[in-house]
Amino acid sequence: MFPGTPASTDRDAGFTIIEVLIALAIVAVSIVAIGSLMATNVRGVRSLEQHVALTQTARTVMTAGLPPRAELRPGTLSGQTDNYRWTVEVMPLGGDWTVPNADIPWVPELVRVRVKSPSGALSDIRTVRLMQKPSK
């Protein structure tokens, strides 16, 4: 030892094994927490992407899969687009929409569009369209 320097003991020389183990445990818990957050984030993004794809397919069916109003008839249409199965049902809205002694050329019809994704997610959209009353 050099003269004039304070004497050091072995106790002040560095970290103890317990301090090192505690620090490693804290680092390990932090890494696991960050990994868990990343996995949750990835699952959320994947779920959102599937929802957007399902919604886009439903929109495509509504715009391109439905025939024009003049050709739309009660019944069921079905098909498949990019592994998404879709069904369009046209049925009476319910109730008696005929008005006695009235010359009304239109009646409301319920249009139900169902789209099922390859993963099994389902989108069910219902809307009302005015259709020409069938001639008697």
Coordinates of N, CA and C in Angstrom, one line a residue:
M1 N 0.8 -1.2 0.0 CA 0.0 0.0 0.0 C 0.9 1.2 0.0
F2 N 0.3 2.3 -0.6 CA 1.1 3.5 -0.7 C 0.8 4.3 0.6
P3 N 1.8 5.1 1.0 CA 1.6 5.9 2.2 C 0.6 7.0 1.8
G4 N -0.3 7.3 2.7 CA -1.2 8.4 2.6 C -2.6 8.0 1.9
T5 N -2.7 6.8 1.5 CA -4.0 6.3 0.9 C -4.7 5.6 2.0
P6 N -6.0 5.8 2.1 CA -6.8 5.1 3.1 C -6.8 3.6 2.9
A7 N -6.8 2.9 4.0 CA -6.8 1.4 3.9 C -8.1 0.9 3.5
S8 N -8.1 0.0 2.5 CA -9.4 -0.6 2.1 C -9.5 -2.0 2.6
T9 N -10.7 -2.4 2.8 CA -10.9 -3.7 3.3 C -11.6 -4.5 2.2
D10 N -11.6 -5.8 2.4 CA -12.2 -6.7 1.3 C -13.7 -6.4 1.2
R11 N -14.3 -6.0 2.2 CA -15.7 -5.7 2.2 C -16.1 -4.5 1.3
D12 N -15.2 -3.6 1.1 CA -15.5 -2.4 0.3 C -14.9 -2.6 -1.2
A13 N -14.4 -3.8 -1.5 CA -13.8 -4.0 -2.8 C -14.8 -4.1 -3.9
G14 N -16.0 -4.5 -3.8 CA -16.9 -4.7 -4.9 C -18.3 -5.1 -4.4
F15 N -19.1 -5.7 -5.4 CA -20.4 -6.2 -5.1 C -20.4 -7.5 -4.4
T16 N -21.3 -7.8 -3.6 CA -21.4 -9.1 -3.0 C -22.3 -10.0 -4.0
I17 N -22.2 -11.3 -3.8 CA -22.9 -12.2 -4.7 C -24.4 -12.0 -4.6
I18 N -24.9 -11.6 -3.5 CA -26.4 -11.4 -3.3 C -26.8 -10.2 -4.1
E19 N -26.0 -9.1 -4.0 CA -26.3 -7.9 -4.8 C -26.3 -8.2 -6.3
V20 N -25.4 -9.0 -6.8 CA -25.4 -9.4 -8.2 C -26.6 -10.2 -8.6
L21 N -27.0 -11.1 -7.7 CA -28.1 -12.0 -8.0 C -29.4 -11.2 -8.0
I22 N -29.5 -10.2 -7.1 CA -30.7 -9.3 -7.1 C -30.8 -8.5 -8.4
A23 N -29.7 -8.0 -8.8 CA -29.6 -7.2 -10.0 C -30.0 -8.0 -11.2
L24 N -29.5 -9.3 -11.3 CA -29.8 -10.1 -12.4 C -31.3 -10.5 -12.4
A25 N -31.9 -10.7 -11.2 CA -33.3 -11.0 -11.1 C -34.2 -9.8 -11.6
I26 N -33.8 -8.6 -11.2 CA -34.5 -7.4 -11.7 C -34.4 -7.3 -13.2
V27 N -33.3 -7.5 -13.8 CA -33.1 -7.5 -15.2 C -33.9 -8.6 -15.9
A28 N -34.0 -9.8 -15.4 CA -34.7 -10.9 -15.9 C -36.2 -10.5 -15.9
V29 N -36.7 -10.0 -14.8 CA -38.1 -9.7 -14.7 C -38.5 -8.6 -15.7
S30 N -37.6 -7.6 -15.9 CA -37.8 -6.5 -16.8 C -37.9 -7.1 -18.3
I31 N -37.0 -8.0 -18.6 CA -37.0 -8.6 -20.0 C -38.3 -9.4 -20.2
V32 N -38.7 -10.2 -19.2 CA -39.9 -10.9 -19.4 C -41.1 -10.0 -19.5
A33 N -41.2 -8.9 -18.8 CA -42.3 -8.0 -18.9 C -42.3 -7.3 -20.3
I34 N -41.2 -6.9 -20.8 CA -41.1 -6.3 -22.1 C -41.5 -7.3 -23.2
G35 N -41.0 -8.6 -23.1 CA -41.4 -9.6 -24.0 C -42.9 -9.9 -24.0
S36 N -43.5 -9.9 -22.8 CA -45.0 -10.1 -22.7 C -45.7 -9.0 -23.4
L37 N -45.3 -7.7 -23.2 CA -45.9 -6.6 -23.9 C -45.8 -6.7 -25.4
M38 N -44.7 -7.1 -25.9 CA -44.5 -7.2 -27.3 C -45.4 -8.3 -27.9
A39 N -45.5 -9.5 -27.2 CA -46.4 -10.5 -27.7 C -47.9 -10.1 -27.7
T40 N -48.3 -9.3 -26.7 CA -49.6 -8.8 -26.6 C -49.8 -7.8 -27.8
N41 N -48.9 -7.0 -28.1 CA -49.0 -6.1 -29.1 C -49.1 -6.8 -30.5
V42 N -48.3 -7.8 -30.7 CA -48.3 -8.6 -32.0 C -49.7 -9.2 -32.1
R43 N -50.3 -9.8 -31.1 CA -51.6 -10.4 -31.2 C -52.7 -9.4 -31.5
G44 N -52.6 -8.2 -30.9 CA -53.5 -7.1 -31.1 C -53.4 -6.6 -32.6
V45 N -52.2 -6.5 -33.1 CA -52.1 -6.1 -34.5 C -52.6 -7.1 -35.4
R46 N -52.4 -8.4 -35.2 CA -52.9 -9.5 -36.0 C -54.4 -9.5 -36.0
S47 N -55.0 -9.3 -34.9 CA -56.4 -9.3 -34.7 C -57.0 -8.1 -35.5
L48 N -56.4 -7.0 -35.4 CA -56.9 -5.8 -36.1 C -56.7 -5.9 -37.6
E49 N -55.7 -6.6 -38.1 CA -55.5 -6.8 -39.5 C -56.6 -7.7 -40.0
Q50 N -56.9 -8.8 -39.2 CA -58.0 -9.7 -39.7 C -59.3 -9.0 -39.7
H51 N -59.6 -8.1 -38.7 CA -60.9 -7.4 -38.7 C -61.0 -6.5 -39.9
V52 N -59.9 -5.8 -40.2 CA -59.9 -4.9 -41.4 C -60.1 -5.7 -42.7
A53 N -59.5 -6.8 -42.8 CA -59.7 -7.7 -44.0 C -61.1 -8.1 -44.1
L54 N -61.7 -8.5 -43.0 CA -63.1 -9.0 -43.0 C -64.0 -7.8 -43.4
T55 N -63.8 -6.6 -42.8 CA -64.6 -5.5 -43.1 C -64.5 -5.1 -44.6
Q56 N -63.3 -5.1 -45.2 CA -63.0 -4.8 -46.6 C -63.8 -5.8 -47.5
T57 N -63.7 -7.1 -47.1 CA -64.4 -8.1 -47.9 C -65.9 -7.9 -47.8
A58 N -66.5 -7.5 -46.7 CA -67.9 -7.2 -46.5 C -68.3 -6.0 -47.4
R59 N -67.4 -5.0 -47.4 CA -67.7 -3.8 -48.2 C -67.6 -4.2 -49.7
T60 N -66.7 -5.1 -50.1 CA -66.6 -5.5 -51.5 C -67.9 -6.3 -51.9
V61 N -68.4 -7.1 -51.0 CA -69.6 -7.9 -51.3 C -70.8 -6.9 -51.4
M62 N -70.8 -5.9 -50.5 CA -72.0 -5.0 -50.6 C -72.0 -4.2 -51.9
T63 N -70.8 -3.8 -52.4 CA -70.7 -3.0 -53.6 C -70.7 -3.8 -54.9
A64 N -70.0 -4.9 -54.9 CA -69.8 -5.7 -56.1 C -70.6 -7.0 -56.2
G65 N -70.9 -7.5 -55.0 CA -71.6 -8.8 -54.9 C -73.1 -8.7 -55.1
L66 N -73.7 -7.6 -54.7 CA -75.1 -7.4 -54.8 C -75.5 -6.9 -56.2
P67 N -76.5 -7.5 -56.8 CA -76.9 -7.1 -58.1 C -77.5 -5.7 -58.0
P68 N -77.7 -5.0 -59.1 CA -78.4 -3.7 -59.1 C -79.8 -3.9 -58.6
R69 N -80.3 -2.8 -58.1 CA -81.6 -2.8 -57.5 C -82.7 -3.4 -58.4
A70 N -82.6 -3.1 -59.6 CA -83.7 -3.6 -60.5 C -83.6 -5.2 -60.7
E71 N -82.4 -5.7 -60.4 CA -82.3 -7.2 -60.6 C -82.3 -7.9 -59.2
L72 N -82.3 -7.2 -58.1 CA -82.3 -7.8 -56.8 C -83.7 -8.4 -56.5
R73 N -83.7 -9.7 -56.1 CA -84.9 -10.4 -55.9 C -84.8 -11.1 -54.5
P74 N -85.9 -11.4 -53.9 CA -85.9 -12.1 -52.6 C -85.2 -13.5 -52.9
G75 N -84.4 -13.9 -51.9 CA -83.7 -15.2 -52.0 C -82.3 -15.1 -51.4
T76 N -81.5 -16.1 -51.8 CA -80.2 -16.1 -51.2 C -79.1 -16.2 -52.3
L77 N -78.1 -15.4 -52.2 CA -76.9 -15.5 -53.1 C -75.7 -15.9 -52.2
S78 N -74.8 -16.6 -52.8 CA -73.6 -16.9 -52.0 C -72.4 -17.0 -52.9
G79 N -71.2 -16.9 -52.3 CA -70.0 -17.0 -53.1 C -68.8 -17.0 -52.2
Q80 N -67.7 -16.9 -52.9 CA -66.4 -16.8 -52.1 C -65.5 -15.8 -52.8
T81 N -64.8 -15.1 -51.9 CA -63.8 -14.1 -52.4 C -62.6 -14.2 -51.5
D82 N -61.5 -14.5 -52.1 CA -60.2 -14.6 -51.4 C -60.3 -15.4 -50.1
N83 N -60.9 -16.6 -50.2 CA -61.1 -17.5 -49.1 C -62.1 -17.0 -48.0
Y84 N -62.8 -15.9 -48.3 CA -63.9 -15.4 -47.5 C -65.2 -15.9 -48.1
R85 N -66.0 -16.6 -47.3 CA -67.3 -17.1 -47.8 C -68.3 -16.0 -47.5
W86 N -69.2 -15.7 -48.4 CA -70.2 -14.7 -48.2 C -71.6 -15.2 -48.6
T87 N -72.6 -14.7 -47.9 CA -74.0 -15.0 -48.2 C -74.8 -13.7 -48.2
V88 N -75.6 -13.5 -49.2 CA -76.6 -12.4 -49.2 C -78.0 -12.9 -49.2
E89 N -78.8 -12.5 -48.2 CA -80.1 -13.0 -48.1 C -81.0 -11.7 -48.3
V90 N -82.0 -11.8 -49.2 CA -83.0 -10.8 -49.4 C -84.3 -11.3 -49.0
M91 N -85.0 -10.7 -48.0 CA -86.3 -11.2 -47.5 C -87.2 -10.1 -47.1
P92 N -88.4 -10.3 -47.0 CA -89.3 -9.3 -46.5 C -88.9 -8.7 -45.2
L93 N -89.1 -7.4 -45.0 CA -88.7 -6.7 -43.8 C -89.5 -7.1 -42.6
G94 N -90.7 -7.5 -42.9 CA -91.6 -7.9 -41.8 C -92.8 -7.0 -41.7
G95 N -93.9 -7.6 -41.3 CA -95.1 -6.8 -41.3 C -95.7 -6.7 -42.7
D96 N -96.9 -6.2 -42.7 CA -97.5 -6.1 -44.0 C -97.4 -4.6 -44.5
W97 N -96.6 -4.5 -45.5 CA -96.3 -3.1 -46.0 C -97.2 -2.7 -47.1
T98 N -98.2 -3.5 -47.4 CA -99.1 -3.1 -48.4 C -100.2 -2.1 -47.8
V99 N -100.5 -1.1 -48.6 CA -101.5 -0.2 -48.2 C -102.7 -0.4 -49.1
P100 N -103.9 -0.7 -48.5 CA -105.0 -1.0 -49.4 C -105.4 0.3 -50.3
N101 N -105.7 0.0 -51.5 CA -106.2 1.0 -52.5 C -105.1 2.1 -52.7
A102 N -103.8 1.7 -52.6 CA -102.7 2.6 -52.9 C -101.9 2.1 -54.0
D103 N -101.4 2.9 -54.8 CA -100.5 2.5 -55.9 C -99.1 2.9 -55.5
I104 N -98.5 2.0 -54.7 CA -97.1 2.2 -54.2 C -96.2 1.2 -54.9
P105 N -95.3 1.7 -55.7 CA -94.5 0.7 -56.5 C -93.3 0.1 -55.7
W106 N -93.0 0.6 -54.5 CA -91.8 0.1 -53.8 C -92.2 -0.5 -52.5
V107 N -91.5 -1.5 -52.1 CA -91.6 -2.1 -50.7 C -90.3 -2.3 -50.1
P108 N -90.1 -2.1 -48.8 CA -88.8 -2.3 -48.2 C -88.5 -3.8 -48.0
E109 N -87.3 -4.2 -48.3 CA -86.8 -5.5 -48.2 C -85.6 -5.5 -47.3
L110 N -85.4 -6.5 -46.4 CA -84.3 -6.7 -45.6 C -83.2 -7.4 -46.4
V111 N -82.0 -6.8 -46.4 CA -80.8 -7.4 -47.1 C -79.8 -7.7 -46.0
R112 N -79.5 -9.0 -45.9 CA -78.5 -9.4 -44.8 C -77.3 -9.9 -45.5
V113 N -76.1 -9.4 -45.2 CA -74.9 -9.8 -45.8 C -74.0 -10.4 -44.7
R114 N -73.6 -11.7 -44.9 CA -72.8 -12.4 -43.9 C -71.5 -12.7 -44.6
V115 N -70.4 -12.4 -44.0 CA -69.0 -12.8 -44.5 C -68.3 -13.5 -43.4
K116 N -67.7 -14.7 -43.8 CA -67.0 -15.5 -42.8 C -65.6 -15.6 -43.3
S117 N -64.6 -15.3 -42.4 CA -63.2 -15.3 -42.8 C -62.7 -16.8 -42.6
P118 N -61.5 -17.0 -43.2 CA -60.9 -18.4 -43.1 C -60.7 -18.7 -41.6
S119 N -60.5 -17.8 -40.7 CA -60.2 -18.1 -39.3 C -61.5 -18.3 -38.5
G120 N -62.7 -18.1 -39.2 CA -63.9 -18.3 -38.5 C -64.6 -17.0 -38.0
A121 N -64.0 -15.9 -38.2 CA -64.7 -14.6 -37.7 C -65.8 -14.3 -38.7
L122 N -66.9 -13.7 -38.1 CA -68.1 -13.5 -38.9 C -68.5 -12.1 -38.8
S123 N -68.9 -11.5 -40.0 CA -69.4 -10.2 -40.1 C -70.8 -10.3 -40.6
D124 N -71.8 -9.7 -39.9 CA -73.2 -9.8 -40.2 C -73.7 -8.4 -40.4
I125 N -74.0 -8.0 -41.6 CA -74.5 -6.6 -41.8 C -76.0 -6.7 -42.3
R126 N -76.8 -5.9 -41.8 CA -78.2 -5.9 -42.2 C -78.5 -4.5 -42.7
T127 N -79.2 -4.4 -43.8 CA -79.7 -3.1 -44.3 C -81.0 -3.2 -44.9
V128 N -81.6 -2.2 -45.3 CA -83.0 -2.2 -45.9 C -82.8 -1.5 -47.3
R129 N -83.4 -2.2 -48.3 CA -83.4 -1.6 -49.6 C -84.9 -1.5 -50.1
L130 N -85.2 -0.4 -50.8 CA -86.5 -0.3 -51.4 C -86.5 -1.1 -52.7
M131 N -87.4 -2.0 -52.9 CA -87.4 -2.8 -54.1 C -88.8 -2.6 -54.8
Q132 N -88.8 -2.8 -56.1 CA -90.1 -2.6 -56.8 C -91.0 -3.8 -56.4
K133 N -92.3 -3.4 -56.2 CA -93.2 -4.4 -55.8 C -93.5 -5.3 -57.0
P134 N -93.5 -6.6 -56.8 CA -93.7 -7.5 -58.0 C -95.1 -7.2 -58.6
S135 N -95.1 -7.2 -59.9 CA -96.4 -7.0 -60.5 C -97.3 -8.2 -60.4
K136 N -98.6 -8.0 -60.2 CA -99.5 -9.1 -60.0 C -100.1 -9.6 -61.2

